[in-house]
mmCIF file of C-alpha atoms and ligand atoms in Angstrom:
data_model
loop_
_atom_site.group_PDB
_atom_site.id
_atom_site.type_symbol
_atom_site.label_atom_id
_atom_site.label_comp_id
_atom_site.label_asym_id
_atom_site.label_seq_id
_atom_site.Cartn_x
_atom_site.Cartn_y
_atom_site.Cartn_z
ATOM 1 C CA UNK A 21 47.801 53.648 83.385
ATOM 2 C CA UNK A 22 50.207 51.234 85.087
ATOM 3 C CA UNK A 23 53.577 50.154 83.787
ATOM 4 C CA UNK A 24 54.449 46.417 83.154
ATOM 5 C CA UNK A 25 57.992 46.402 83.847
ATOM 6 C CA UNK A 26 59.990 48.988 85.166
ATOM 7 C CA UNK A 27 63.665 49.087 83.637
ATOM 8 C CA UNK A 28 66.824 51.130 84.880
ATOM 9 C CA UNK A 29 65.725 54.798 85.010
ATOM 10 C CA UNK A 30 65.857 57.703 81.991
ATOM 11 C CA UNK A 31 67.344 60.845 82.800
ATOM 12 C CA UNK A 32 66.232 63.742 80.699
ATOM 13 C CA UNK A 33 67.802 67.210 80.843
ATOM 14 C CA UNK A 34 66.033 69.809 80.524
ATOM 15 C CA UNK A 35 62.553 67.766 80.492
ATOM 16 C CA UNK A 36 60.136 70.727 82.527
ATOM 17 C CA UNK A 37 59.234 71.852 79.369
ATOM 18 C CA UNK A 38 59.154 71.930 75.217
ATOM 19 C CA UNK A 39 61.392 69.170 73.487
ATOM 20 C CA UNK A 40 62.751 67.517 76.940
ATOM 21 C CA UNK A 41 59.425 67.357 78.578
ATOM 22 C CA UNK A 42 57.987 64.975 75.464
ATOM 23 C CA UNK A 43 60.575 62.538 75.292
ATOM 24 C CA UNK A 44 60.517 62.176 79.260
ATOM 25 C CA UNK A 45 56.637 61.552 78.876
ATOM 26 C CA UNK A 46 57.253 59.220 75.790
ATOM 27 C CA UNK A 47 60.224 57.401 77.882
ATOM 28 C CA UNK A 48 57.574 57.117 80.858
ATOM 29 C CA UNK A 49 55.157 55.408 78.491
ATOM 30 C CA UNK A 50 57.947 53.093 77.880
ATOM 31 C CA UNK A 51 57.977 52.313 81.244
ATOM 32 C CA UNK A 52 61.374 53.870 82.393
ATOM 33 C CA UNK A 53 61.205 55.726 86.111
ATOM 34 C CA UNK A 54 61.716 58.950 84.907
ATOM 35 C CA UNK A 55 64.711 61.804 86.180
ATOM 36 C CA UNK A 56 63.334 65.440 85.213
ATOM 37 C CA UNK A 57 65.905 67.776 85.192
ATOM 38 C CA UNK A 58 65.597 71.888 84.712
ATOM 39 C CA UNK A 59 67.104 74.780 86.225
ATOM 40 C CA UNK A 60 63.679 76.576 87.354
ATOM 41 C CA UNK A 61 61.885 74.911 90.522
ATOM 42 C CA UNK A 62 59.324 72.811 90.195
ATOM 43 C CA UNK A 63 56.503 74.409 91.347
ATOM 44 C CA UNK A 64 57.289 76.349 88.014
ATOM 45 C CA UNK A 65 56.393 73.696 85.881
ATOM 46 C CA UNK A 66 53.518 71.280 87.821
ATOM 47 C CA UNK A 67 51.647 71.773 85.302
ATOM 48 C CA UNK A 68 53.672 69.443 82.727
ATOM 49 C CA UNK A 69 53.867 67.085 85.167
ATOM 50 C CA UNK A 70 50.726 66.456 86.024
ATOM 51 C CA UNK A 71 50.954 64.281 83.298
ATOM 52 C CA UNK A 72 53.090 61.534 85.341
ATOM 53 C CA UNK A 73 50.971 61.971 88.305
ATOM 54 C CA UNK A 74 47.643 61.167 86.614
ATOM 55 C CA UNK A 75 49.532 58.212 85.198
ATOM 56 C CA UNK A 76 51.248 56.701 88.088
ATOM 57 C CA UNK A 77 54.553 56.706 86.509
ATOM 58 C CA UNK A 78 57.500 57.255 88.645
ATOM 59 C CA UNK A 79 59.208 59.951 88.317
ATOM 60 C CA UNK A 80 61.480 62.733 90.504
ATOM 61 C CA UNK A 81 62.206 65.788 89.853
ATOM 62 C CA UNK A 82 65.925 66.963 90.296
ATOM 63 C CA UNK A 83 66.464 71.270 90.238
ATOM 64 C CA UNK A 84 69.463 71.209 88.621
ATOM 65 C CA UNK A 85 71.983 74.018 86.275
ATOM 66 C CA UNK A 86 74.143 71.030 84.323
ATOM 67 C CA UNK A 87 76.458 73.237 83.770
ATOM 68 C CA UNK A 88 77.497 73.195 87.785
ATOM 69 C CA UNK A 89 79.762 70.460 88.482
ATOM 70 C CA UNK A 90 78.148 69.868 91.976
ATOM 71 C CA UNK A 91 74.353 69.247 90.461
ATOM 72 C CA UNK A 92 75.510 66.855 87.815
ATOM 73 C CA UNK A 93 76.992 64.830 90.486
ATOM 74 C CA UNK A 94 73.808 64.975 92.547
ATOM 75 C CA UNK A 95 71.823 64.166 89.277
ATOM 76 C CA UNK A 96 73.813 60.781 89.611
ATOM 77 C CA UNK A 97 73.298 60.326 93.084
ATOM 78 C CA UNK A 98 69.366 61.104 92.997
ATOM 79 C CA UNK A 99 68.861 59.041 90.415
ATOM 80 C CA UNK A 100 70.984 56.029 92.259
ATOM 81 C CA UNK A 101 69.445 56.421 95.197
ATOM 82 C CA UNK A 102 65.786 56.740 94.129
ATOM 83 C CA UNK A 103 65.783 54.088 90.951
ATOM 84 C CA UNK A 104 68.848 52.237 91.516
ATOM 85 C CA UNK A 105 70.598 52.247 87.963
ATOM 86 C CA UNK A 106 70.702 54.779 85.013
ATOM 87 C CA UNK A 107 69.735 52.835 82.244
ATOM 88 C CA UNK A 108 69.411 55.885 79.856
ATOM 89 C CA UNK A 109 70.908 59.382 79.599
ATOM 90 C CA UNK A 110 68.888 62.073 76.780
ATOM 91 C CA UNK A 111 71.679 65.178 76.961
ATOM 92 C CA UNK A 112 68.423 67.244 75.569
ATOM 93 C CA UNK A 113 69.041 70.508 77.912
ATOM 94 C CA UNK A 114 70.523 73.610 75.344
ATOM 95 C CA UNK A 115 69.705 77.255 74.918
ATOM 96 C CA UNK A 116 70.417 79.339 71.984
ATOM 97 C CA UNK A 117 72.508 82.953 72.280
ATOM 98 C CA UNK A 118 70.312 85.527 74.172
ATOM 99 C CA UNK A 119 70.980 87.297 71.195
ATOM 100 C CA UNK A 120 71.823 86.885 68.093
ATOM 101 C CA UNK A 121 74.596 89.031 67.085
ATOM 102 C CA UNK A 122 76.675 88.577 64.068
ATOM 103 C CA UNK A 123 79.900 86.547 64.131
ATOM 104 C CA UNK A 124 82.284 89.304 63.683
ATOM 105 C CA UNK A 125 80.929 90.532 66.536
ATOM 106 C CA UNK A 126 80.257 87.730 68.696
ATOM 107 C CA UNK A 127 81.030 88.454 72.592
ATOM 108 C CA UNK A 128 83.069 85.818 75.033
ATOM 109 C CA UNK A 129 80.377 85.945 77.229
ATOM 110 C CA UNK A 130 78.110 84.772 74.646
ATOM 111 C CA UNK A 131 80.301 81.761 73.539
ATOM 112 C CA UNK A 132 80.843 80.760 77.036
ATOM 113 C CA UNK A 133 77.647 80.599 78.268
ATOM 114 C CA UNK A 134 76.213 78.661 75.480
ATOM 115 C CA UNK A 135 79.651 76.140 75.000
ATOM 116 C CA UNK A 136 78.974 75.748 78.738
ATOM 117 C CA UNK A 137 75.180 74.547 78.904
ATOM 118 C CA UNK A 138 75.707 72.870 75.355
ATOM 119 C CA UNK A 139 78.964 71.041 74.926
ATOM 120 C CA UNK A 140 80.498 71.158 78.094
ATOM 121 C CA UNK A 141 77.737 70.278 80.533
ATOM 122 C CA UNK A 142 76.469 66.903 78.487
ATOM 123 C CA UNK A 143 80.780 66.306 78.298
ATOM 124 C CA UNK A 144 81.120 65.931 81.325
ATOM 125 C CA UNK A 145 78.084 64.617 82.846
ATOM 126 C CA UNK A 146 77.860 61.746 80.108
ATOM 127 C CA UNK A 147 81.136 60.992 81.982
ATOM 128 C CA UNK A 148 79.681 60.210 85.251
ATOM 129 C CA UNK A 149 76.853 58.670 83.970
ATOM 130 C CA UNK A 150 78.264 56.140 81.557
ATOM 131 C CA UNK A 151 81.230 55.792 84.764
ATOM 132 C CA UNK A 152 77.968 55.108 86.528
ATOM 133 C CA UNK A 153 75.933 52.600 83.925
ATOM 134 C CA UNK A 154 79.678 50.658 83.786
ATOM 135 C CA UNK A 155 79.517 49.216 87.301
ATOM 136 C CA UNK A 156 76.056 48.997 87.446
ATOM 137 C CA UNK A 157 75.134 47.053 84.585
ATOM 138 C CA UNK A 158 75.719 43.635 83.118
ATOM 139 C CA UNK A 159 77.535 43.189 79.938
ATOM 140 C CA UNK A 160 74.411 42.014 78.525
ATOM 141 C CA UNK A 161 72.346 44.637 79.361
ATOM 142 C CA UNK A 162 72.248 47.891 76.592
ATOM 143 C CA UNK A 163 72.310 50.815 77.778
ATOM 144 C CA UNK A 164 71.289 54.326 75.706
ATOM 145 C CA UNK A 165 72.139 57.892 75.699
ATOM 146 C CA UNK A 166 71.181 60.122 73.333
ATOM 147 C CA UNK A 167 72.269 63.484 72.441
ATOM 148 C CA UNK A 168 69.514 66.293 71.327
ATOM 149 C CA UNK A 169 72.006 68.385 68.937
ATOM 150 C CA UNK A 170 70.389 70.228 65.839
ATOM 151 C CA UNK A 171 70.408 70.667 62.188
ATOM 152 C CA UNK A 172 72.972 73.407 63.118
ATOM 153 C CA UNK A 173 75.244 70.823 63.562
ATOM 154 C CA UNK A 174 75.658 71.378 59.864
ATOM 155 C CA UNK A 175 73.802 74.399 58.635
ATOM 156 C CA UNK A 176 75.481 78.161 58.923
ATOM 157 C CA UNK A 177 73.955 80.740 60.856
ATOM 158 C CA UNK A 178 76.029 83.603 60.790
ATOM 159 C CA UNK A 179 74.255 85.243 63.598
ATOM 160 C CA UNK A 180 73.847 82.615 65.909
ATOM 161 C CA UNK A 181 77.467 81.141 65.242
ATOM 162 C CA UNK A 182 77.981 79.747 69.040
ATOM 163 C CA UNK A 183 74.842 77.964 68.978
ATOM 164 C CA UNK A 184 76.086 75.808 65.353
ATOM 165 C CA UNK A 185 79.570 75.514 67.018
ATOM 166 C CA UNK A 186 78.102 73.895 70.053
ATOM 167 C CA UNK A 187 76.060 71.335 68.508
ATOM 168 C CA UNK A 188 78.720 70.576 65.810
ATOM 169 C CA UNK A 189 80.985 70.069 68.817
ATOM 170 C CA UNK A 190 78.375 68.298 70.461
ATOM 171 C CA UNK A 191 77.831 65.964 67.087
ATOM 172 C CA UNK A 192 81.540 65.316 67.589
ATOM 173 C CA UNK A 193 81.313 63.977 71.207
ATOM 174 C CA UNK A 194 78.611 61.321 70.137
ATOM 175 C CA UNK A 195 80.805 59.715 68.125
ATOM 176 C CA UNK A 196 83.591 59.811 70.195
ATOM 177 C CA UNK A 197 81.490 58.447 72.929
ATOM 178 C CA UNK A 198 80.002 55.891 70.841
ATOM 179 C CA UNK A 199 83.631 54.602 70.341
ATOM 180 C CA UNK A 200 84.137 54.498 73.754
ATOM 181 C CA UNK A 201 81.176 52.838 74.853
ATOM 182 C CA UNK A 202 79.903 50.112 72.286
ATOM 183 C CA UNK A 203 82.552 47.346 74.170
ATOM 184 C CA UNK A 204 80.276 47.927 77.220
ATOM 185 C CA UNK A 205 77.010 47.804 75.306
ATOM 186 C CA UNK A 206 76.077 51.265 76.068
ATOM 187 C CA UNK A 207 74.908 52.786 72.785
ATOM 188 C CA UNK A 208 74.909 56.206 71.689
ATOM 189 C CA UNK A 209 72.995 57.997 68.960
ATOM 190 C CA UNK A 210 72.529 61.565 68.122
ATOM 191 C CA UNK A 211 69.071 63.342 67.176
ATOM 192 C CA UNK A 212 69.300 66.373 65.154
ATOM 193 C CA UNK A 213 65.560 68.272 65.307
ATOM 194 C CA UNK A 214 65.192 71.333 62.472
ATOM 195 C CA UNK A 215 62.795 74.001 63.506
ATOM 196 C CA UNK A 216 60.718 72.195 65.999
ATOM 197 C CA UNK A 217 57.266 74.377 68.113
ATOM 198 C CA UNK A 218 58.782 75.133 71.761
ATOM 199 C CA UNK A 219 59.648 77.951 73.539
ATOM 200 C CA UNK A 220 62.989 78.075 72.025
ATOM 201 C CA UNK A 221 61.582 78.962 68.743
ATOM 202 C CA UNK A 222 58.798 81.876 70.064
ATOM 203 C CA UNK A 223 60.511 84.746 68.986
ATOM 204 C CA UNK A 224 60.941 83.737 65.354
ATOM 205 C CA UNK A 225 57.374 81.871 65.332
ATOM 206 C CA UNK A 226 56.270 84.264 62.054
ATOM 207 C CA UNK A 227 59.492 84.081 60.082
ATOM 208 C CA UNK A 228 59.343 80.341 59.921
ATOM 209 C CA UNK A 229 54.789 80.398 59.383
ATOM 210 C CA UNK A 230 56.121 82.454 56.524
ATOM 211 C CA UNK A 231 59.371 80.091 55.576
ATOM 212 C CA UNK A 232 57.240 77.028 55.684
ATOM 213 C CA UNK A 233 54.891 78.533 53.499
ATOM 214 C CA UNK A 234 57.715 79.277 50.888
ATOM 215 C CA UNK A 235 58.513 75.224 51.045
ATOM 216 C CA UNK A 236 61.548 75.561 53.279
ATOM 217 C CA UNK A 237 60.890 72.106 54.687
ATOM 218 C CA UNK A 238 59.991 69.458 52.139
ATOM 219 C CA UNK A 239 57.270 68.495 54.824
ATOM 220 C CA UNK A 240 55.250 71.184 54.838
ATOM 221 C CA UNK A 241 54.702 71.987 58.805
ATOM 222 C CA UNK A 242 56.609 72.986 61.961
ATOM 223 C CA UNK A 243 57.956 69.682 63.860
ATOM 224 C CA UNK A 244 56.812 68.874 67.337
ATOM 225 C CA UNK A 245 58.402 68.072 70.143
ATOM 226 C CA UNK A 246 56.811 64.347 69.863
ATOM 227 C CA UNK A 247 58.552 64.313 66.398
ATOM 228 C CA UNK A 248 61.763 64.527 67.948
ATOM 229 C CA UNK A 249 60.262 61.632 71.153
ATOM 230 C CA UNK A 250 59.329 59.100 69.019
ATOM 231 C CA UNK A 251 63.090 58.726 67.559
ATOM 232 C CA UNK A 252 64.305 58.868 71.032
ATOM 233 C CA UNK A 253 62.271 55.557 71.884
ATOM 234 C CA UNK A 254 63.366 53.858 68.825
ATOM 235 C CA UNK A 255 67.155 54.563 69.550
ATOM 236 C CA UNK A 256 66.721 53.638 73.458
ATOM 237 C CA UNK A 257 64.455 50.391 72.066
ATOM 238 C CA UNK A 258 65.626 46.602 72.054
ATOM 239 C CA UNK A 259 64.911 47.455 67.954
ATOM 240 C CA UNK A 260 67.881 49.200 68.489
ATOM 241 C CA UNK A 261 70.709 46.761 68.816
ATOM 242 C CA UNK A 262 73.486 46.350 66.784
ATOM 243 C CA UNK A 263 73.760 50.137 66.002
ATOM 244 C CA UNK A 264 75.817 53.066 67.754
ATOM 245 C CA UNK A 265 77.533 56.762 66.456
ATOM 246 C CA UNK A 266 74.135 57.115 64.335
ATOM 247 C CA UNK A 267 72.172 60.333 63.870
ATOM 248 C CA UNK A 268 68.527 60.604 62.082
ATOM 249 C CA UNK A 269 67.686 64.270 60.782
ATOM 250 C CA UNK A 270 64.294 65.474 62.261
ATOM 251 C CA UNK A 271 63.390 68.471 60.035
ATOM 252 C CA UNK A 272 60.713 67.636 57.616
ATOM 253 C CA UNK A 273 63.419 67.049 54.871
ATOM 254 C CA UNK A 274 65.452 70.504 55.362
ATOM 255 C CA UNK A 275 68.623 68.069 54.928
ATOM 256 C CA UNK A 276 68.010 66.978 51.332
ATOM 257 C CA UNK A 277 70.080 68.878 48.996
ATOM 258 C CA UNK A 278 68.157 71.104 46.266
ATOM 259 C CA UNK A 279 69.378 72.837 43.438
HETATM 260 N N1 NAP B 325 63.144 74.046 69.287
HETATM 261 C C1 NAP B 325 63.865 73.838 68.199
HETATM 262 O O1 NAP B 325 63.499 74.258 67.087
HETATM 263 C C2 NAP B 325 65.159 73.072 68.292
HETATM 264 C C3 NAP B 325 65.797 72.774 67.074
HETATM 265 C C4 NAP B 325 66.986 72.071 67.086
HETATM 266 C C5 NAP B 325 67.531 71.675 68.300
HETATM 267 N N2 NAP B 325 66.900 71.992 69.468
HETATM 268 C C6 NAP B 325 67.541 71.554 70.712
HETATM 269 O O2 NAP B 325 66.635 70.776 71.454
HETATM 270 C C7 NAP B 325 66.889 70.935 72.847
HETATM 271 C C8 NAP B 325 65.595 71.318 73.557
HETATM 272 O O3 NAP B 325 65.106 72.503 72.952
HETATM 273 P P1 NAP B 325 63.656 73.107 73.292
HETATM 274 O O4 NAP B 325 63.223 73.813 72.077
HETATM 275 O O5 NAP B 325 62.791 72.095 73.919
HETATM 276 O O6 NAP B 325 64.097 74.197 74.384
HETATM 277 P P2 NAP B 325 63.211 74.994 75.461
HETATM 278 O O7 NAP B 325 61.765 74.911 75.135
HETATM 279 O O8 NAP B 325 63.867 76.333 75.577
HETATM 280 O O9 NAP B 325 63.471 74.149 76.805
HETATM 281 C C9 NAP B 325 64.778 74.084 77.327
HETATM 282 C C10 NAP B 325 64.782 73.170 78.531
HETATM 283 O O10 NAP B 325 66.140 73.097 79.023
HETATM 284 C C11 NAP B 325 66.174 73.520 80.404
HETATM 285 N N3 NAP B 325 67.494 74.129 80.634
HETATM 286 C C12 NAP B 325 68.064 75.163 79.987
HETATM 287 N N4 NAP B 325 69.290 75.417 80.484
HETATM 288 C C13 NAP B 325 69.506 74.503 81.469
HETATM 289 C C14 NAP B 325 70.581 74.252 82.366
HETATM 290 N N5 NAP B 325 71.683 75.011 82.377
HETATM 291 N N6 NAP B 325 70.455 73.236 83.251
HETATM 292 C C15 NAP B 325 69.340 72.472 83.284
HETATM 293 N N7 NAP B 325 68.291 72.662 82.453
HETATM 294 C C16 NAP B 325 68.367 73.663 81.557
HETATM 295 C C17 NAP B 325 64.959 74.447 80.523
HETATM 296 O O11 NAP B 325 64.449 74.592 81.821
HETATM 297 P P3 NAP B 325 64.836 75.838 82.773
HETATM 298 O O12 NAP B 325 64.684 77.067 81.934
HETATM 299 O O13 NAP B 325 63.957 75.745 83.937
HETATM 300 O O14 NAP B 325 66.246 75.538 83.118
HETATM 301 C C18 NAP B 325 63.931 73.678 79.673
HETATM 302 O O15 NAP B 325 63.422 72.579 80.406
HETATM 303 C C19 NAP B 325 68.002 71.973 72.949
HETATM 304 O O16 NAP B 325 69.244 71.323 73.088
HETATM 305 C C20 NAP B 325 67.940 72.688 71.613
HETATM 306 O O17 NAP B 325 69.174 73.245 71.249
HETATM 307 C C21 NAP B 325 65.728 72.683 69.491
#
């Protein structure tokens, strides 16, 4: 497969794998050059990205921790210097708490580690990229990014308390940057997945089977990561024009209020 018109590029954090890794596919279908971004080296994960290769669609693959000031910068510059022009931003990358302790006993470390990958890192390099897509792009132009927060933007859990802090924070700084951005026609949207299949969600794969059974979800299934793609590519889409600070709920209906 060949792409008909190559745009400004997509960078994806956290794209070698689960979540990330479908919307950077679904992005590449959409004919954006695509910037892969994870921490583990890519021999790690040629597997996924096979995918790109069998397609001819451009990509590179940038090793990067986001939350090291020094690698977001060179996610700028790689992306510059290979594509040309950022034309979208996905802040996907996040981990949950290594474990999940209750909040009364919540350590520092804990909070730190997952403010820093979760709030701070998409911060600050949504900075230098929309600094970036400002005197690169004409006023004309729209420009996306889109931040990968979570139903626990909203929901309580008591034992994974950073982890809802971060994305509520992280909620918070899509608006904000929203705000900021719409007078340059740079757009951003939020997308808040519920219990989607991926790695992240291995270790409690039989408590939700068993949740999902109950009815937890109004739709009765997990969500996949393509769930959560296909939103991306409406939001980054010319169907997506005159819109900015939204988020859509991507949890089978585990939003909906029920008595
Ligand atoms: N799965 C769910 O049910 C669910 C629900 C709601 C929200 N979310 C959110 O969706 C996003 C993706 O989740 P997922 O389930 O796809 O996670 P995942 O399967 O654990 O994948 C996480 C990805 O992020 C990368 N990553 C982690 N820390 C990084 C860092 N410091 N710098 C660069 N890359 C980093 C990982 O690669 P390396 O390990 O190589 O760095 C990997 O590519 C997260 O923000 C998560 O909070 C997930």
């Amino acid at each position: 497969m060949t792409n008909n018109k190559l745009k400004g590029c997509a960078i994806i954090t956290g794209s070698s794998r689960g979540i990330g890794l479908a919307i950077a596919k679904q992005l590449a279908i959409d004919s954006y050059p695509i910037v892969i971004i994870a921490r583990s080296p890519q021999d790690k994960c040629s597997e996924n990205l096979q995918f790109f290769i069998d397609n001819n669609y451009p990509f590179i693959y940038v090793q990067s921790d986001i939350s090291k000031k020094e690698d977001r910068e060179n996610i700028v510059t790689q992306a510059i210097n290979k594509f040309g022009k950022i034309e979208v931003l996905v802040n996907n990358a996040g981990v949950a708490p290594l474990e999940r302790v209750d909040l009364l006993n919540m350590s520092e470390e804990s909070f730190d580690r997952v403010m820093d990958i979760n709030l701070k890192s998409p911060m600050f390099l949504t900075q230098l990229v929309a600094a970036q897509m400002i005197k690169d792009k004409n006023i004309n132009e729209k420009a996306t990014i889109v931040n990968v927060t979570s139903c626990s933007s909203e929901r309580l859990s008591l034992n994974r308390a950073e982890y809802c802090m971060s994305k509520a924070g992280e909620s918070m700084m899509s608006k904000l940057y929203a705000l900021a951005l719409a007078e340059y026609n740079i757009l951003v949207h939020e997308v808040r997945p519920g219990v989607i299949k991926t790695d992240m969600t291995n270790s409690v794969s039989k408590k939700y089977d068993q949740l999902i059974e109950e009815g937890l979800f109004p739709i009765k299934r997990w969500g996949t990561a393509e769930d959560v793609a296909n939103v991306v590519s409406l939001f980054c889409s010319d169907k997506m024009s005159f819109s900015t600070g939204n988020y859509i709920d991507i949890d089978g209906g585990l939003h909906l209020p029920r008595l």
